[in-house]
Tab-separated table of C-alpha atoms in Angstrom:
chain	number	residue	atom	x	y	z
A	12	MET	CA	26.320	-4.753	19.269
A	13	PRO	CA	25.582	-5.260	23.005
A	14	GLU	CA	24.795	-1.714	23.657
A	15	LEU	CA	22.571	-2.128	20.582
A	16	LEU	CA	20.842	-4.839	21.935
A	17	ARG	CA	20.433	-3.260	25.299
A	18	LEU	CA	18.931	-0.255	23.588
A	19	LEU	CA	16.837	-2.528	21.434
A	20	GLU	CA	15.365	-4.407	24.571
A	21	GLU	CA	14.572	-0.945	26.341
A	22	SER	CA	12.320	0.388	23.245
A	23	VAL	CA	10.594	-2.860	22.445
A	24	ASN	CA	9.764	-3.069	26.090
A	25	MET	CA	7.890	0.523	25.921
A	26	ASP	CA	4.486	0.461	24.289
A	27	SER	CA	3.904	3.044	21.729
A	28	PRO	CA	0.628	2.489	19.885
A	29	SER	CA	-0.447	4.816	17.001
A	30	ARG	CA	-3.338	6.395	18.711
A	31	ASN	CA	-1.998	6.685	22.208
A	32	LYS	CA	-0.156	10.151	22.419
A	33	ALA	CA	0.956	9.919	26.003
A	34	LEU	CA	3.016	6.794	25.237
A	35	CYS	CA	4.109	7.772	22.057
A	36	ASP	CA	5.302	11.153	23.284
A	37	ARG	CA	7.153	8.859	26.012
A	38	MET	CA	8.808	6.810	23.223
A	39	ALA	CA	9.719	10.000	21.417
A	40	ASP	CA	11.442	11.212	24.463
A	41	TRP	CA	13.445	8.310	24.561
A	42	TYR	CA	14.466	8.350	20.738
A	43	GLU	CA	15.641	11.997	21.245
A	44	ILE	CA	17.779	11.139	23.974
A	45	GLN	CA	19.360	8.058	22.309
A	46	PHE	CA	20.019	10.152	19.087
A	47	ARG	CA	21.880	12.975	20.740
A	48	ARG	CA	24.058	10.612	22.966
A	49	LEU	CA	25.116	8.058	20.201
A	50	THR	CA	25.474	10.569	17.240
A	51	GLY	CA	26.063	13.830	18.876
A	52	GLY	CA	23.584	15.233	16.434
A	53	THR	CA	20.794	17.610	16.956
A	54	VAL	CA	16.877	16.955	17.475
A	55	THR	CA	14.079	19.071	16.676
A	56	ARG	CA	10.966	18.167	18.354
A	57	LEU	CA	7.962	18.693	16.216
A	58	PRO	CA	4.742	18.316	18.630
A	59	HIS	CA	0.956	17.504	17.310
A	60	GLU	CA	-2.191	17.860	19.382
A	61	VAL	CA	-3.427	14.527	18.617
A	62	ALA	CA	-0.526	12.388	17.444
A	63	GLY	CA	2.595	11.754	18.871
A	64	ASP	CA	5.460	14.378	18.587
A	65	ARG	CA	7.493	13.826	15.432
A	66	LEU	CA	11.402	14.103	15.682
A	67	LEU	CA	13.598	15.657	12.977
A	68	CYS	CA	17.078	14.543	13.865
A	69	GLU	CA	20.050	15.901	12.224
A	70	TRP	CA	23.753	14.968	11.905
A	71	GLY	CA	26.044	17.375	10.140
A	72	ALA	CA	25.205	20.963	9.104
A	73	GLY	CA	25.834	21.166	5.294
A	74	SER	CA	23.204	21.934	2.591
A	75	ARG	CA	23.164	18.920	0.770
A	76	ARG	CA	20.706	16.667	2.380
A	77	ILE	CA	20.276	12.703	2.852
A	78	LEU	CA	16.883	11.763	4.488
A	79	LEU	CA	16.612	8.531	6.806
A	80	LEU	CA	13.093	7.654	7.114
A	81	GLY	CA	11.304	5.498	10.115
A	82	HIS	CA	8.593	5.418	12.901
A	83	TYR	CA	8.422	4.499	16.219
A	84	ASP	CA	4.573	3.771	16.422
A	85	THR	CA	3.597	0.161	16.565
A	86	VAL	CA	0.284	-1.576	15.858
A	87	TRP	CA	0.232	-3.038	19.336
A	88	PRO	CA	-2.034	-1.934	22.160
A	89	GLU	CA	-1.174	-0.542	25.546
A	90	GLY	CA	0.028	-3.343	27.858
A	91	GLU	CA	1.478	-5.554	24.958
A	92	ALA	CA	4.832	-4.921	26.219
A	93	SER	CA	4.142	-6.298	29.451
A	94	ARG	CA	2.288	-9.343	28.341
A	95	ARG	CA	5.039	-10.219	25.685
A	96	PRO	CA	8.270	-8.413	26.551
A	97	TYR	CA	11.440	-8.429	24.467
A	98	GLY	CA	13.334	-11.779	24.480
A	99	VAL	CA	15.841	-13.818	22.686
A	100	ARG	CA	15.709	-17.217	21.357
A	101	GLY	CA	17.502	-19.178	18.799
A	102	GLY	CA	19.360	-16.296	17.364
A	103	ARG	CA	16.032	-14.085	17.020
A	104	ALA	CA	14.925	-11.352	19.332
A	105	LEU	CA	11.232	-10.981	19.748
A	106	GLY	CA	8.530	-8.641	21.048
A	107	PRO	CA	6.057	-6.063	20.228
A	108	GLY	CA	7.602	-3.806	17.359
A	109	VAL	CA	10.887	-5.263	17.141
A	110	TYR	CA	10.525	-5.873	13.524
A	111	ASP	CA	8.434	-3.189	12.577
A	112	MET	CA	10.428	-1.167	13.334
A	113	LYS	CA	12.241	-0.415	16.451
A	114	LEU	CA	15.416	-2.264	15.508
A	115	GLY	CA	15.409	-0.273	11.956
A	116	LEU	CA	15.492	3.221	13.923
A	117	LEU	CA	18.536	2.091	16.040
A	118	GLN	CA	20.237	0.753	13.077
A	119	ALA	CA	19.905	4.281	11.556
A	120	MET	CA	21.255	5.722	14.779
A	121	PHE	CA	24.400	2.879	15.184
A	122	ALA	CA	25.031	3.479	11.138
A	123	LEU	CA	25.856	7.186	11.837
A	124	LYS	CA	27.542	6.398	15.201
A	125	LEU	CA	29.850	3.818	13.019
A	126	LEU	CA	30.517	6.554	10.487
A	127	GLY	CA	31.370	9.280	13.326
A	128	ASP	CA	33.533	7.040	15.487
A	129	GLU	CA	35.723	5.949	12.519
A	130	GLY	CA	36.120	9.787	11.362
A	131	ARG	CA	33.993	9.117	7.929
A	132	GLY	CA	31.466	11.527	8.380
A	133	PRO	CA	29.542	13.914	8.459
A	134	ALA	CA	31.048	15.494	5.329
A	135	GLU	CA	30.973	19.192	5.608
A	136	ASP	CA	28.450	19.952	3.067
A	137	VAL	CA	26.154	17.295	3.943
A	138	THR	CA	23.370	16.669	6.785
A	139	VAL	CA	21.776	13.434	7.210
A	140	VAL	CA	18.235	13.694	8.462
A	141	LEU	CA	16.722	11.191	10.354
A	142	LEU	CA	12.730	11.767	10.460
A	143	ILE	CA	10.850	9.856	12.887
A	144	ASN	CA	7.233	9.725	12.403
A	145	SER	CA	4.752	8.611	15.059
A	146	ASP	CA	1.534	7.507	12.993
A	147	GLU	CA	2.743	5.494	10.186
A	148	GLU	CA	0.712	2.574	11.081
A	149	ILE	CA	-2.444	4.565	10.459
A	150	SER	CA	-1.371	5.950	7.293
A	151	SER	CA	0.603	8.967	8.593
A	152	PRO	CA	-2.735	11.519	8.581
A	153	SER	CA	-0.678	14.159	10.639
A	154	SER	CA	2.834	13.344	9.021
A	155	ARG	CA	2.293	13.392	5.358
A	156	GLY	CA	2.871	17.190	4.700
A	157	LEU	CA	6.017	16.920	6.931
A	158	ILE	CA	7.461	14.127	5.368
A	159	GLU	CA	6.881	15.330	1.732
A	160	GLN	CA	8.504	18.938	2.891
A	161	THR	CA	11.487	17.292	4.278
A	162	ALA	CA	12.144	15.141	1.261
A	163	ARG	CA	12.170	17.850	-1.228
A	164	GLY	CA	15.296	18.519	-2.048
A	165	CYS	CA	17.128	15.680	-0.686
A	166	GLU	CA	19.401	13.716	-2.777
A	167	ALA	CA	18.235	10.235	-1.655
A	168	VAL	CA	15.720	8.716	0.833
A	169	PHE	CA	16.588	5.197	2.699
A	170	VAL	CA	13.430	3.998	4.305
A	171	LEU	CA	13.820	1.889	7.481
A	172	GLU	CA	11.186	-0.578	6.985
A	173	PRO	CA	12.273	-4.394	6.786
A	174	PRO	CA	13.266	-5.744	3.523
A	175	MET	CA	11.312	-8.459	1.881
A	176	GLU	CA	11.854	-11.904	2.747
A	177	PRO	CA	12.801	-14.853	2.338
A	178	GLU	CA	15.738	-13.098	0.461
A	179	GLY	CA	16.025	-9.862	2.297
A	180	ALA	CA	15.351	-7.817	-0.915
A	181	LEU	CA	15.161	-4.026	-1.025
A	182	LYS	CA	11.873	-2.654	-2.254
A	183	THR	CA	12.499	-0.511	-5.370
A	184	GLY	CA	8.702	-0.337	-6.038
A	185	ARG	CA	5.690	-0.119	-4.033
A	186	LYS	CA	1.932	0.024	-4.977
A	187	GLY	CA	-0.279	2.953	-4.022
A	188	SER	CA	-3.261	2.363	-1.790
A	189	GLY	CA	-6.693	3.816	-1.599
A	190	ARG	CA	-9.649	3.507	0.880
A	191	TYR	CA	-13.257	4.081	0.151
A	192	LYS	CA	-16.606	3.734	1.692
A	193	LEU	CA	-19.715	3.123	-0.574
A	194	ILE	CA	-22.908	3.861	1.212
A	195	VAL	CA	-26.000	2.624	-0.534
A	196	GLU	CA	-29.613	4.129	0.377
A	197	GLY	CA	-32.813	2.260	-0.375
A	198	ILE	CA	-36.296	2.155	0.576
A	199	ALA	CA	-37.466	0.161	3.446
A	200	ALA	CA	-40.491	-2.137	3.317
A	201	HIS	CA	-42.116	-5.158	4.960
A	202	ALA	CA	-40.264	-8.551	3.497
A	203	GLY	CA	-43.356	-10.139	3.646
A	204	VAL	CA	-46.257	-8.219	3.325
A	205	ASP	CA	-45.371	-5.539	0.422
A	206	PRO	CA	-41.553	-6.053	-0.564
A	207	SER	CA	-42.476	-4.635	-3.924
A	208	LYS	CA	-42.666	-1.117	-2.116
A	209	GLY	CA	-39.133	-1.557	-0.901
A	210	VAL	CA	-35.640	-0.934	-2.847
A	211	SER	CA	-33.236	-3.335	-1.227
A	212	ALA	CA	-29.745	-1.333	-0.477
A	213	ILE	CA	-28.357	-5.049	0.149
A	214	GLU	CA	-29.327	-6.128	-3.354
A	215	GLU	CA	-27.755	-2.709	-4.854
A	216	LEU	CA	-24.690	-3.175	-2.878
A	217	ALA	CA	-24.436	-6.939	-4.239
A	218	HIS	CA	-24.418	-5.340	-7.629
A	219	GLN	CA	-21.967	-2.722	-6.857
A	220	ILE	CA	-19.521	-5.583	-5.272
A	221	GLN	CA	-19.432	-7.672	-8.342
A	222	HIS	CA	-19.038	-4.350	-10.555
A	223	LEU	CA	-16.003	-3.243	-8.065
A	224	HIS	CA	-14.180	-6.432	-7.830
A	225	GLY	CA	-14.366	-6.493	-11.588
A	226	LEU	CA	-11.933	-3.476	-11.617
A	227	THR	CA	-9.186	-5.703	-10.541
A	228	ASP	CA	-6.557	-6.532	-13.245
A	229	TYR	CA	-3.806	-8.807	-11.962
A	230	GLY	CA	-2.149	-8.265	-15.295
A	231	ILE	CA	-1.385	-4.659	-14.419
A	232	GLY	CA	-1.377	-4.946	-10.740
A	233	THR	CA	-4.777	-3.420	-9.867
A	234	THR	CA	-6.496	-4.926	-7.024
A	235	VAL	CA	-10.011	-3.696	-5.609
A	236	ASN	CA	-11.260	-5.466	-2.659
A	237	VAL	CA	-14.345	-5.198	-0.555
A	238	GLY	CA	-13.347	-6.194	2.718
A	239	ILE	CA	-15.943	-4.974	5.182
A	240	VAL	CA	-19.787	-4.744	4.525
A	241	HIS	CA	-22.827	-3.908	6.738
A	242	GLY	CA	-26.400	-3.752	6.088
A	243	GLY	CA	-30.512	-4.115	7.222
A	244	ILE	CA	-31.791	-4.250	10.617
A	245	GLY	CA	-33.760	-7.557	10.474
A	246	THR	CA	-34.461	-10.346	7.836
A	247	ASN	CA	-38.244	-9.355	7.413
A	248	VAL	CA	-37.090	-5.956	6.438
A	249	VAL	CA	-36.172	-4.712	2.952
A	250	ALA	CA	-32.854	-2.915	3.755
A	251	ASP	CA	-32.659	0.866	3.433
A	252	ARG	CA	-29.051	0.992	4.083
A	253	ALA	CA	-25.759	-0.743	3.237
A	254	GLU	CA	-22.353	-0.098	3.029
A	255	ALA	CA	-18.878	-1.557	1.918
A	256	GLU	CA	-15.221	-0.764	2.715
A	257	ILE	CA	-13.105	-1.009	-0.253
A	258	ASP	CA	-9.525	-1.348	-0.464
A	259	VAL	CA	-7.755	-0.228	-3.931
A	260	ARG	CA	-3.948	-0.991	-4.761
A	261	VAL	CA	-2.244	0.185	-7.922
A	262	LYS	CA	1.131	0.368	-9.578
A	263	THR	CA	1.163	3.669	-11.171
A	264	SER	CA	-0.182	7.072	-10.845
A	265	ALA	CA	-2.293	6.895	-14.074
A	266	GLU	CA	-3.730	4.090	-12.809
A	267	ALA	CA	-4.664	5.620	-9.520
A	268	GLU	CA	-6.477	8.448	-11.260
A	269	ARG	CA	-8.284	6.084	-13.617
A	270	VAL	CA	-9.577	3.593	-10.578
A	271	HIS	CA	-10.550	6.641	-8.414
A	272	ALA	CA	-12.538	7.996	-11.586
A	273	LEU	CA	-14.272	4.859	-11.921
A	274	ILE	CA	-15.067	4.509	-7.939
A	275	ALA	CA	-16.289	7.973	-7.802
A	276	GLY	CA	-18.466	7.536	-10.901
A	277	LEU	CA	-20.411	4.783	-9.765
A	278	ARG	CA	-24.284	4.742	-10.526
A	279	PRO	CA	-27.287	2.796	-9.020
A	280	HIS	CA	-28.088	-0.430	-10.582
A	281	LEU	CA	-31.747	-0.382	-9.069
A	282	PRO	CA	-34.248	2.359	-9.779
A	283	GLY	CA	-34.876	4.167	-6.543
A	284	ALA	CA	-31.467	3.349	-4.903
A	285	ARG	CA	-28.975	6.197	-4.226
A	286	LEU	CA	-25.110	5.735	-3.546
A	287	ARG	CA	-22.472	8.048	-1.820
A	288	ILE	CA	-18.875	7.490	-2.187
A	289	GLU	CA	-16.434	8.341	0.535
A	290	GLY	CA	-12.719	8.140	0.471
A	291	ARG	CA	-9.522	8.594	-1.803
A	292	MET	CA	-6.277	7.318	-2.685
A	293	MET	CA	-4.229	7.508	0.486
A	294	ARG	CA	-0.704	6.772	-0.664
A	295	PRO	CA	0.423	7.325	-4.350
A	296	PRO	CA	2.749	4.370	-5.958
A	297	MET	CA	6.435	4.309	-5.378
A	298	GLU	CA	7.223	3.876	-8.840
A	299	ARG	CA	10.618	2.243	-10.042
A	300	THR	CA	12.244	5.187	-11.591
A	301	ASP	CA	15.856	5.082	-13.445
A	302	ALA	CA	16.947	7.052	-10.223
A	303	ILE	CA	15.757	4.487	-7.968
A	304	ALA	CA	17.353	1.766	-10.095
A	305	ARG	CA	20.610	3.598	-9.938
A	306	LEU	CA	20.519	3.796	-6.094
A	307	TYR	CA	19.518	0.456	-5.872
A	308	GLY	CA	22.546	-0.463	-8.056
A	309	LEU	CA	24.663	1.263	-5.792
A	310	ALA	CA	23.325	-0.855	-2.727
A	311	ARG	CA	23.755	-4.105	-4.652
A	312	ARG	CA	27.702	-3.172	-5.720
A	313	ILE	CA	28.428	-2.106	-1.776
A	314	ALA	CA	26.998	-5.318	-0.520
A	315	ALA	CA	28.460	-7.683	-3.065
A	316	ASP	CA	31.901	-5.952	-3.299
A	317	GLU	CA	32.617	-4.654	0.459
A	318	LEU	CA	30.342	-6.778	2.776
A	319	GLY	CA	29.908	-10.281	0.820
A	320	PHE	CA	26.231	-10.656	0.279
A	321	GLU	CA	24.003	-10.452	-2.842
A	322	LEU	CA	21.299	-8.040	-2.346
A	323	GLY	CA	18.113	-8.346	-4.494
A	324	GLU	CA	15.152	-5.875	-4.967
A	325	THR	CA	11.322	-6.484	-5.405
A	326	ALA	CA	8.334	-4.670	-5.494
A	327	THR	CA	5.380	-4.996	-2.976
A	328	GLY	CA	1.600	-4.566	-2.666
A	329	GLY	CA	2.398	-3.037	0.844
A	330	VAL	CA	2.955	0.823	1.544
A	331	SER	CA	5.072	2.870	3.531
A	332	ASP	CA	6.334	6.522	4.030
A	333	GLY	CA	8.489	5.868	0.981
A	334	ASN	CA	5.384	6.236	-1.061
A	335	PHE	CA	5.295	9.703	-0.221
A	336	THR	CA	8.944	10.608	-0.775
A	337	ALA	CA	9.255	8.766	-4.069
A	338	ALA	CA	5.953	10.487	-5.394
A	339	CYS	CA	7.943	13.949	-4.660
A	340	GLY	CA	10.591	12.732	-7.193
A	341	VAL	CA	13.189	11.906	-4.543
A	342	PRO	CA	15.230	8.720	-5.303
A	343	THR	CA	13.820	6.420	-2.605
A	344	LEU	CA	15.316	2.872	-1.523
A	345	ASP	CA	12.984	1.001	1.016
A	346	GLY	CA	13.746	-2.132	3.102
A	347	LEU	CA	17.003	-0.867	4.665
A	348	GLY	CA	15.711	-2.008	8.064
A	349	ALA	CA	16.129	-5.018	10.042
A	350	ARG	CA	15.781	-8.559	8.796
A	351	GLY	CA	13.371	-10.923	10.305
A	352	ASP	CA	9.667	-11.733	9.593
A	353	PHE	CA	5.920	-11.782	11.024
A	354	ALA	CA	5.125	-7.907	11.130
A	355	HIS	CA	1.998	-7.245	12.891
A	356	SER	CA	2.099	-10.596	14.392
A	357	PRO	CA	2.710	-12.251	17.807
A	358	ASP	CA	5.620	-14.260	16.166
A	359	GLU	CA	7.370	-11.217	14.790
A	360	TYR	CA	11.044	-11.419	14.937
A	361	VAL	CA	14.486	-10.069	13.898
A	362	ARG	CA	17.727	-11.967	13.005
A	363	LEU	CA	20.450	-11.142	15.102
A	364	ASP	CA	23.100	-12.245	12.677
A	365	GLU	CA	21.802	-10.039	10.454
A	366	ILE	CA	21.901	-6.519	12.445
A	367	ALA	CA	25.760	-5.915	11.611
A	368	PRO	CA	25.650	-6.451	7.872
A	369	ARG	CA	22.410	-4.284	7.268
A	370	THR	CA	23.742	-1.659	9.422
A	371	ALA	CA	27.026	-1.701	7.572
A	372	LEU	CA	25.126	-1.407	4.392
A	373	LEU	CA	23.232	1.593	5.483
A	374	ALA	CA	26.280	3.198	6.825
A	375	ARG	CA	27.839	2.762	3.446
A	376	LEU	CA	25.161	4.266	1.349
A	377	ILE	CA	25.024	7.331	3.571
A	378	GLU	CA	29.000	7.563	2.896
A	379	THR	CA	28.885	6.903	-0.697
A	380	VAL	CA	25.876	9.090	-1.668
A	381	ALA	CA	27.573	11.972	0.609
A	382	ALA	CA	30.463	11.623	-1.177
A	383	GLY	CA	28.722	12.229	-4.575
A	384	GLU	CA	28.359	8.761	-6.014
A	385	ARG	CA	24.743	7.387	-6.615
A	386	ARG	CA	25.295	4.687	-9.475
């Protein structure tokens, strides 16, 4: 525990914003050193011209594979670690990225170290892979293909994102997400002299926003939200351009296809207006399959019978790289990282008293799946 906390302080005090390659590469250097030192495993560095380098860390040399999935990038800008460095207060560790998800990565490394130190692995026929991503916080644009390629053929994926509070539940379902931009072109005119000659892009957009929000169906878990709008150049001008940015969340792949088709098929309400749609579904849903349910059942049994705590499950509208692995058909269990709260907030923290039991849970899950048990 003291060594883990020392490393946690080091990592939190290193900025790693998603869009700063130099700082991300420095963070990758640090994690590469720690993985080799703590586990004795190997690291393959996967460079990228724009994003930070990704790390493919391997423990063992068998043909059967178990994937641990996490990211070292954070939402925080350069300089945040200096302004708000790591600290401990009232049983909590604080600092930028401590909860999302620098502790989760260290818990994975220490879970493997625990197994190795106690002679409990790696099994001869198993390789545990820790894939550390560098751009998860911006939807993994450079890493999705790598994540999917690595996941295919794995027996299980354990995602190191935080569990769901207030109960620390694991995530067995996540909604899929889409991002779209609706661009409306109208006809400009003087709003006082000859407004009838114009076609207001803003008026057209208002009709489209009402229609888009009407696609929300809470009963099936579908939400469509227009979150940003722009339009016009002055109050005395009939606007010839307006645009809206749209967030979509859905529970199933079939619903994702349906909503995408509806958005792609939008038609103008006003004569003379024109529409252009950009965007797509960014992450597929993580649907709760029977295989995921069995994997959760295994985790719940280990927690109750061996570690002495109750472990719940939940579904969430938030997304992670686990969406990609689950959509590949690989049993995926999310939320195996640090307990705490307030991700993406200056109040972000982790609970120190939960580090040991959650690290032990991950270690036992790895060990049990490696032994061939998944129920």
